[in-house]
mmCIF file with all atom_site columns, C-alpha atoms in Angstrom:
data_model
loop_
_atom_site.group_PDB
_atom_site.id
_atom_site.type_symbol
_atom_site.label_atom_id
_atom_site.label_alt_id
_atom_site.label_comp_id
_atom_site.label_asym_id
_atom_site.label_entity_id
_atom_site.label_seq_id
_atom_site.pdbx_PDB_ins_code
_atom_site.Cartn_x
_atom_site.Cartn_y
_atom_site.Cartn_z
_atom_site.occupancy
_atom_site.B_iso_or_equiv
_atom_site.pdbx_formal_charge
_atom_site.auth_seq_id
_atom_site.auth_comp_id
_atom_site.auth_asym_id
_atom_site.auth_atom_id
_atom_site.pdbx_PDB_model_num
ATOM 1   C CA . UNK A 1 1   ? 16.247 144.351 76.668  1.00 0.00 ? 179 UNK A CA 1
ATOM 2   C CA . UNK A 1 2   ? 18.260 145.763 79.572  1.00 0.00 ? 180 UNK A CA 1
ATOM 3   C CA . UNK A 1 3   ? 19.336 143.391 82.331  1.00 0.00 ? 181 UNK A CA 1
ATOM 4   C CA . UNK A 1 4   ? 18.154 144.635 85.743  1.00 0.00 ? 182 UNK A CA 1
ATOM 5   C CA . UNK A 1 5   ? 20.896 145.392 88.293  1.00 0.00 ? 183 UNK A CA 1
ATOM 6   C CA . UNK A 1 6   ? 21.893 142.730 90.802  1.00 0.00 ? 184 UNK A CA 1
ATOM 7   C CA . UNK A 1 7   ? 21.573 143.699 94.451  1.00 0.00 ? 185 UNK A CA 1
ATOM 8   C CA . UNK A 1 8   ? 24.972 144.274 96.076  1.00 0.00 ? 186 UNK A CA 1
ATOM 9   C CA . UNK A 1 9   ? 26.700 141.945 98.538  1.00 0.00 ? 187 UNK A CA 1
ATOM 10  C CA . UNK A 1 10  ? 25.740 143.627 101.818 1.00 0.00 ? 188 UNK A CA 1
ATOM 11  C CA . UNK A 1 11  ? 28.438 141.775 103.790 1.00 0.00 ? 189 UNK A CA 1
ATOM 12  C CA . UNK A 1 12  ? 31.088 143.105 101.393 1.00 0.00 ? 190 UNK A CA 1
ATOM 13  C CA . UNK A 1 13  ? 29.757 146.668 101.607 1.00 0.00 ? 191 UNK A CA 1
ATOM 14  C CA . UNK A 1 14  ? 29.581 146.649 105.410 1.00 0.00 ? 192 UNK A CA 1
ATOM 15  C CA . UNK A 1 15  ? 33.039 145.120 105.881 1.00 0.00 ? 193 UNK A CA 1
ATOM 16  C CA . UNK A 1 16  ? 34.538 147.621 103.417 1.00 0.00 ? 194 UNK A CA 1
ATOM 17  C CA . UNK A 1 17  ? 32.879 150.532 105.251 1.00 0.00 ? 195 UNK A CA 1
ATOM 18  C CA . UNK A 1 18  ? 34.160 149.282 108.623 1.00 0.00 ? 196 UNK A CA 1
ATOM 19  C CA . UNK A 1 19  ? 37.694 148.713 107.295 1.00 0.00 ? 197 UNK A CA 1
ATOM 20  C CA . UNK A 1 20  ? 37.716 152.230 105.860 1.00 0.00 ? 198 UNK A CA 1
ATOM 21  C CA . UNK A 1 21  ? 36.471 153.861 109.061 1.00 0.00 ? 199 UNK A CA 1
ATOM 22  C CA . UNK A 1 22  ? 37.921 151.908 111.969 1.00 0.00 ? 200 UNK A CA 1
ATOM 23  C CA . UNK A 1 23  ? 41.456 152.496 113.255 1.00 0.00 ? 201 UNK A CA 1
ATOM 24  C CA . UNK A 1 24  ? 44.310 150.654 111.623 1.00 0.00 ? 202 UNK A CA 1
ATOM 25  C CA . UNK A 1 25  ? 44.922 147.307 113.321 1.00 0.00 ? 203 UNK A CA 1
ATOM 26  C CA . UNK A 1 26  ? 41.265 146.366 113.831 1.00 0.00 ? 204 UNK A CA 1
ATOM 27  C CA . UNK A 1 27  ? 40.579 143.118 111.953 1.00 0.00 ? 205 UNK A CA 1
ATOM 28  C CA . UNK A 1 28  ? 37.203 142.917 110.202 1.00 0.00 ? 206 UNK A CA 1
ATOM 29  C CA . UNK A 1 29  ? 35.827 139.527 109.152 1.00 0.00 ? 207 UNK A CA 1
ATOM 30  C CA . UNK A 1 30  ? 32.538 137.912 108.088 1.00 0.00 ? 208 UNK A CA 1
ATOM 31  C CA . UNK A 1 31  ? 33.243 134.561 109.779 1.00 0.00 ? 209 UNK A CA 1
ATOM 32  C CA . UNK A 1 32  ? 34.664 134.068 113.267 1.00 0.00 ? 210 UNK A CA 1
ATOM 33  C CA . UNK A 1 33  ? 38.311 133.055 112.574 1.00 0.00 ? 211 UNK A CA 1
ATOM 34  C CA . UNK A 1 34  ? 40.033 130.095 114.223 1.00 0.00 ? 212 UNK A CA 1
ATOM 35  C CA . UNK A 1 35  ? 43.076 132.276 114.974 1.00 0.00 ? 213 UNK A CA 1
ATOM 36  C CA . UNK A 1 36  ? 41.034 134.991 116.733 1.00 0.00 ? 214 UNK A CA 1
ATOM 37  C CA . UNK A 1 37  ? 43.527 135.495 119.619 1.00 0.00 ? 215 UNK A CA 1
ATOM 38  C CA . UNK A 1 38  ? 46.091 136.808 117.099 1.00 0.00 ? 216 UNK A CA 1
ATOM 39  C CA . UNK A 1 39  ? 43.574 139.158 115.466 1.00 0.00 ? 217 UNK A CA 1
ATOM 40  C CA . UNK A 1 40  ? 42.284 141.135 118.465 1.00 0.00 ? 218 UNK A CA 1
ATOM 41  C CA . UNK A 1 41  ? 40.809 143.711 118.298 1.00 0.00 ? 219 UNK A CA 1
ATOM 42  C CA . UNK A 1 42  ? 38.333 142.022 115.973 1.00 0.00 ? 220 UNK A CA 1
ATOM 43  C CA . UNK A 1 43  ? 34.970 142.848 114.394 1.00 0.00 ? 221 UNK A CA 1
ATOM 44  C CA . UNK A 1 44  ? 32.907 139.989 112.955 1.00 0.00 ? 222 UNK A CA 1
ATOM 45  C CA . UNK A 1 45  ? 29.969 141.296 110.966 1.00 0.00 ? 223 UNK A CA 1
ATOM 46  C CA . UNK A 1 46  ? 27.531 139.387 108.773 1.00 0.00 ? 224 UNK A CA 1
ATOM 47  C CA . UNK A 1 47  ? 24.052 139.426 107.424 1.00 0.00 ? 225 UNK A CA 1
ATOM 48  C CA . UNK A 1 48  ? 21.636 137.367 109.516 1.00 0.00 ? 226 UNK A CA 1
ATOM 49  C CA . UNK A 1 49  ? 18.302 138.283 107.934 1.00 0.00 ? 227 UNK A CA 1
ATOM 50  C CA . UNK A 1 50  ? 16.259 140.827 106.078 1.00 0.00 ? 228 UNK A CA 1
ATOM 51  C CA . UNK A 1 51  ? 14.858 140.861 102.573 1.00 0.00 ? 229 UNK A CA 1
ATOM 52  C CA . UNK A 1 52  ? 14.812 142.860 99.398  1.00 0.00 ? 230 UNK A CA 1
ATOM 53  C CA . UNK A 1 53  ? 12.321 145.712 99.537  1.00 0.00 ? 231 UNK A CA 1
ATOM 54  C CA . UNK A 1 54  ? 12.599 145.899 95.759  1.00 0.00 ? 232 UNK A CA 1
ATOM 55  C CA . UNK A 1 55  ? 14.336 142.876 94.179  1.00 0.00 ? 233 UNK A CA 1
ATOM 56  C CA . UNK A 1 56  ? 16.041 145.046 91.571  1.00 0.00 ? 234 UNK A CA 1
ATOM 57  C CA . UNK A 1 57  ? 16.737 148.170 93.544  1.00 0.00 ? 235 UNK A CA 1
ATOM 58  C CA . UNK A 1 58  ? 16.757 148.017 97.348  1.00 0.00 ? 236 UNK A CA 1
ATOM 59  C CA . UNK A 1 59  ? 17.892 145.422 99.872  1.00 0.00 ? 237 UNK A CA 1
ATOM 60  C CA . UNK A 1 60  ? 17.106 145.751 103.596 1.00 0.00 ? 238 UNK A CA 1
ATOM 61  C CA . UNK A 1 61  ? 19.506 143.527 105.526 1.00 0.00 ? 239 UNK A CA 1
ATOM 62  C CA . UNK A 1 62  ? 19.720 142.732 109.224 1.00 0.00 ? 240 UNK A CA 1
ATOM 63  C CA . UNK A 1 63  ? 23.377 142.729 110.283 1.00 0.00 ? 241 UNK A CA 1
ATOM 64  C CA . UNK A 1 64  ? 24.918 141.284 113.451 1.00 0.00 ? 242 UNK A CA 1
ATOM 65  C CA . UNK A 1 65  ? 28.192 142.829 114.516 1.00 0.00 ? 243 UNK A CA 1
ATOM 66  C CA . UNK A 1 66  ? 30.376 141.245 117.204 1.00 0.00 ? 244 UNK A CA 1
ATOM 67  C CA . UNK A 1 67  ? 33.264 143.300 118.529 1.00 0.00 ? 245 UNK A CA 1
ATOM 68  C CA . UNK A 1 68  ? 35.978 141.461 120.452 1.00 0.00 ? 246 UNK A CA 1
ATOM 69  C CA . UNK A 1 69  ? 39.021 142.577 122.403 1.00 0.00 ? 247 UNK A CA 1
ATOM 70  C CA . UNK A 1 70  ? 41.274 141.393 125.199 1.00 0.00 ? 248 UNK A CA 1
ATOM 71  C CA . UNK A 1 71  ? 39.535 143.530 127.834 1.00 0.00 ? 249 UNK A CA 1
ATOM 72  C CA . UNK A 1 72  ? 35.899 144.335 128.481 1.00 0.00 ? 250 UNK A CA 1
ATOM 73  C CA . UNK A 1 73  ? 36.571 148.072 128.290 1.00 0.00 ? 251 UNK A CA 1
ATOM 74  C CA . UNK A 1 74  ? 38.294 147.730 124.877 1.00 0.00 ? 252 UNK A CA 1
ATOM 75  C CA . UNK A 1 75  ? 35.537 145.492 123.488 1.00 0.00 ? 253 UNK A CA 1
ATOM 76  C CA . UNK A 1 76  ? 32.834 147.909 124.616 1.00 0.00 ? 254 UNK A CA 1
ATOM 77  C CA . UNK A 1 77  ? 34.681 150.911 123.146 1.00 0.00 ? 255 UNK A CA 1
ATOM 78  C CA . UNK A 1 78  ? 35.209 149.042 119.877 1.00 0.00 ? 256 UNK A CA 1
ATOM 79  C CA . UNK A 1 79  ? 31.502 148.175 119.658 1.00 0.00 ? 257 UNK A CA 1
ATOM 80  C CA . UNK A 1 80  ? 30.478 151.772 120.231 1.00 0.00 ? 258 UNK A CA 1
ATOM 81  C CA . UNK A 1 81  ? 33.047 153.052 117.714 1.00 0.00 ? 259 UNK A CA 1
ATOM 82  C CA . UNK A 1 82  ? 32.073 150.472 115.088 1.00 0.00 ? 260 UNK A CA 1
ATOM 83  C CA . UNK A 1 83  ? 28.438 151.534 115.503 1.00 0.00 ? 261 UNK A CA 1
ATOM 84  C CA . UNK A 1 84  ? 29.357 155.149 114.744 1.00 0.00 ? 262 UNK A CA 1
ATOM 85  C CA . UNK A 1 85  ? 31.416 154.084 111.711 1.00 0.00 ? 263 UNK A CA 1
ATOM 86  C CA . UNK A 1 86  ? 28.681 151.848 110.275 1.00 0.00 ? 264 UNK A CA 1
ATOM 87  C CA . UNK A 1 87  ? 25.827 154.299 110.753 1.00 0.00 ? 265 UNK A CA 1
ATOM 88  C CA . UNK A 1 88  ? 28.009 157.155 109.481 1.00 0.00 ? 266 UNK A CA 1
ATOM 89  C CA . UNK A 1 89  ? 28.856 155.149 106.368 1.00 0.00 ? 267 UNK A CA 1
ATOM 90  C CA . UNK A 1 90  ? 25.157 154.589 105.746 1.00 0.00 ? 268 UNK A CA 1
ATOM 91  C CA . UNK A 1 91  ? 24.401 158.289 106.232 1.00 0.00 ? 269 UNK A CA 1
ATOM 92  C CA . UNK A 1 92  ? 27.229 159.188 103.816 1.00 0.00 ? 270 UNK A CA 1
ATOM 93  C CA . UNK A 1 93  ? 25.974 156.610 101.266 1.00 0.00 ? 271 UNK A CA 1
ATOM 94  C CA . UNK A 1 94  ? 29.241 154.641 101.363 1.00 0.00 ? 272 UNK A CA 1
ATOM 95  C CA . UNK A 1 95  ? 30.034 153.298 97.882  1.00 0.00 ? 273 UNK A CA 1
ATOM 96  C CA . UNK A 1 96  ? 31.718 149.948 97.422  1.00 0.00 ? 274 UNK A CA 1
ATOM 97  C CA . UNK A 1 97  ? 31.880 147.083 94.996  1.00 0.00 ? 275 UNK A CA 1
ATOM 98  C CA . UNK A 1 98  ? 28.483 146.541 93.402  1.00 0.00 ? 276 UNK A CA 1
ATOM 99  C CA . UNK A 1 99  ? 26.584 149.264 95.206  1.00 0.00 ? 277 UNK A CA 1
ATOM 100 C CA . UNK A 1 100 ? 26.280 151.544 98.163  1.00 0.00 ? 278 UNK A CA 1
ATOM 101 C CA . UNK A 1 101 ? 24.808 151.702 101.639 1.00 0.00 ? 279 UNK A CA 1
ATOM 102 C CA . UNK A 1 102 ? 21.841 154.031 101.819 1.00 0.00 ? 280 UNK A CA 1
ATOM 103 C CA . UNK A 1 103 ? 20.343 153.836 105.325 1.00 0.00 ? 281 UNK A CA 1
ATOM 104 C CA . UNK A 1 104 ? 21.166 152.347 108.701 1.00 0.00 ? 282 UNK A CA 1
ATOM 105 C CA . UNK A 1 105 ? 19.453 152.062 112.054 1.00 0.00 ? 283 UNK A CA 1
ATOM 106 C CA . UNK A 1 106 ? 19.976 150.329 115.402 1.00 0.00 ? 284 UNK A CA 1
ATOM 107 C CA . UNK A 1 107 ? 18.015 147.171 116.103 1.00 0.00 ? 285 UNK A CA 1
ATOM 108 C CA . UNK A 1 108 ? 19.653 146.215 119.403 1.00 0.00 ? 286 UNK A CA 1
ATOM 109 C CA . UNK A 1 109 ? 22.759 146.490 121.525 1.00 0.00 ? 287 UNK A CA 1
ATOM 110 C CA . UNK A 1 110 ? 25.614 146.700 121.887 1.00 0.00 ? 288 UNK A CA 1
ATOM 111 C CA . UNK A 1 111 ? 25.570 144.299 124.828 1.00 0.00 ? 289 UNK A CA 1
ATOM 112 C CA . UNK A 1 112 ? 28.106 141.842 126.202 1.00 0.00 ? 290 UNK A CA 1
ATOM 113 C CA . UNK A 1 113 ? 27.995 138.247 124.921 1.00 0.00 ? 291 UNK A CA 1
ATOM 114 C CA . UNK A 1 114 ? 29.195 135.607 127.373 1.00 0.00 ? 292 UNK A CA 1
ATOM 115 C CA . UNK A 1 115 ? 27.460 132.368 126.356 1.00 0.00 ? 293 UNK A CA 1
ATOM 116 C CA . UNK A 1 116 ? 28.579 131.497 122.818 1.00 0.00 ? 294 UNK A CA 1
ATOM 117 C CA . UNK A 1 117 ? 31.642 130.018 121.132 1.00 0.00 ? 295 UNK A CA 1
ATOM 118 C CA . UNK A 1 118 ? 34.317 131.031 121.574 1.00 0.00 ? 296 UNK A CA 1
ATOM 119 C CA . UNK A 1 119 ? 33.582 131.375 125.247 1.00 0.00 ? 297 UNK A CA 1
ATOM 120 C CA . UNK A 1 120 ? 34.263 134.645 127.018 1.00 0.00 ? 298 UNK A CA 1
ATOM 121 C CA . UNK A 1 121 ? 37.195 134.575 129.365 1.00 0.00 ? 299 UNK A CA 1
ATOM 122 C CA . UNK A 1 122 ? 40.127 136.532 130.720 1.00 0.00 ? 300 UNK A CA 1
ATOM 123 C CA . UNK A 1 123 ? 41.493 137.125 127.196 1.00 0.00 ? 301 UNK A CA 1
ATOM 124 C CA . UNK A 1 124 ? 38.244 137.566 125.232 1.00 0.00 ? 302 UNK A CA 1
ATOM 125 C CA . UNK A 1 125 ? 35.356 139.941 125.700 1.00 0.00 ? 303 UNK A CA 1
ATOM 126 C CA . UNK A 1 126 ? 32.652 140.415 123.051 1.00 0.00 ? 304 UNK A CA 1
ATOM 127 C CA . UNK A 1 127 ? 29.866 142.882 122.469 1.00 0.00 ? 305 UNK A CA 1
ATOM 128 C CA . UNK A 1 128 ? 27.046 142.258 119.984 1.00 0.00 ? 306 UNK A CA 1
ATOM 129 C CA . UNK A 1 129 ? 24.893 144.807 118.182 1.00 0.00 ? 307 UNK A CA 1
ATOM 130 C CA . UNK A 1 130 ? 22.280 144.363 115.473 1.00 0.00 ? 308 UNK A CA 1
ATOM 131 C CA . UNK A 1 131 ? 21.505 146.853 112.711 1.00 0.00 ? 309 UNK A CA 1
ATOM 132 C CA . UNK A 1 132 ? 19.197 147.178 109.756 1.00 0.00 ? 310 UNK A CA 1
ATOM 133 C CA . UNK A 1 133 ? 20.996 148.572 106.723 1.00 0.00 ? 311 UNK A CA 1
ATOM 134 C CA . UNK A 1 134 ? 19.749 149.164 103.226 1.00 0.00 ? 312 UNK A CA 1
ATOM 135 C CA . UNK A 1 135 ? 21.836 148.834 100.091 1.00 0.00 ? 313 UNK A CA 1
ATOM 136 C CA . UNK A 1 136 ? 21.318 149.782 96.454  1.00 0.00 ? 314 UNK A CA 1
ATOM 137 C CA . UNK A 1 137 ? 23.161 148.682 93.333  1.00 0.00 ? 315 UNK A CA 1
ATOM 138 C CA . UNK A 1 138 ? 25.238 151.194 91.341  1.00 0.00 ? 316 UNK A CA 1
#
C-alpha cells in the first residue's frame, strides 16, 4: 500500500518564495521578532486560516503578510512589491521543500496597520495584505 503524500508546509513555501524574489536585505519571518528594529525592512507572513480542498493533494491557505519599514513610503512599496513576488511565485508554480505553490489571489489590502503590537510610530510603519494561496505536495 502506498502512503499518500503529506500536504506541504505553506508557511515554509511562502517564506522561501518571498526570500527568493525580494531584494537582498529584506528579512522574511513567520513570527514577529523581538529585535524588529534591527531587521527593517521586514516581512512577516504566516498562515491564518484556510483548509485542505483535498486532504492528500491540495491545500488552500489564507495568508496574512505584514510589511514593515522605517518610513510609510518604504513600507507601502515593500507591501506592493511583496504582493507581486508572492502572486508571481504562485503563477510560476514555485517549488520548495515538500511541495509547490499552485495558485494565489488577493483577499484584501495592502493597507496601513496602526493599532497592533508593536505600535506604529516614527520608526515603524506596517502594511497588511491577505492572500489565498494553494499548495500541492511533490
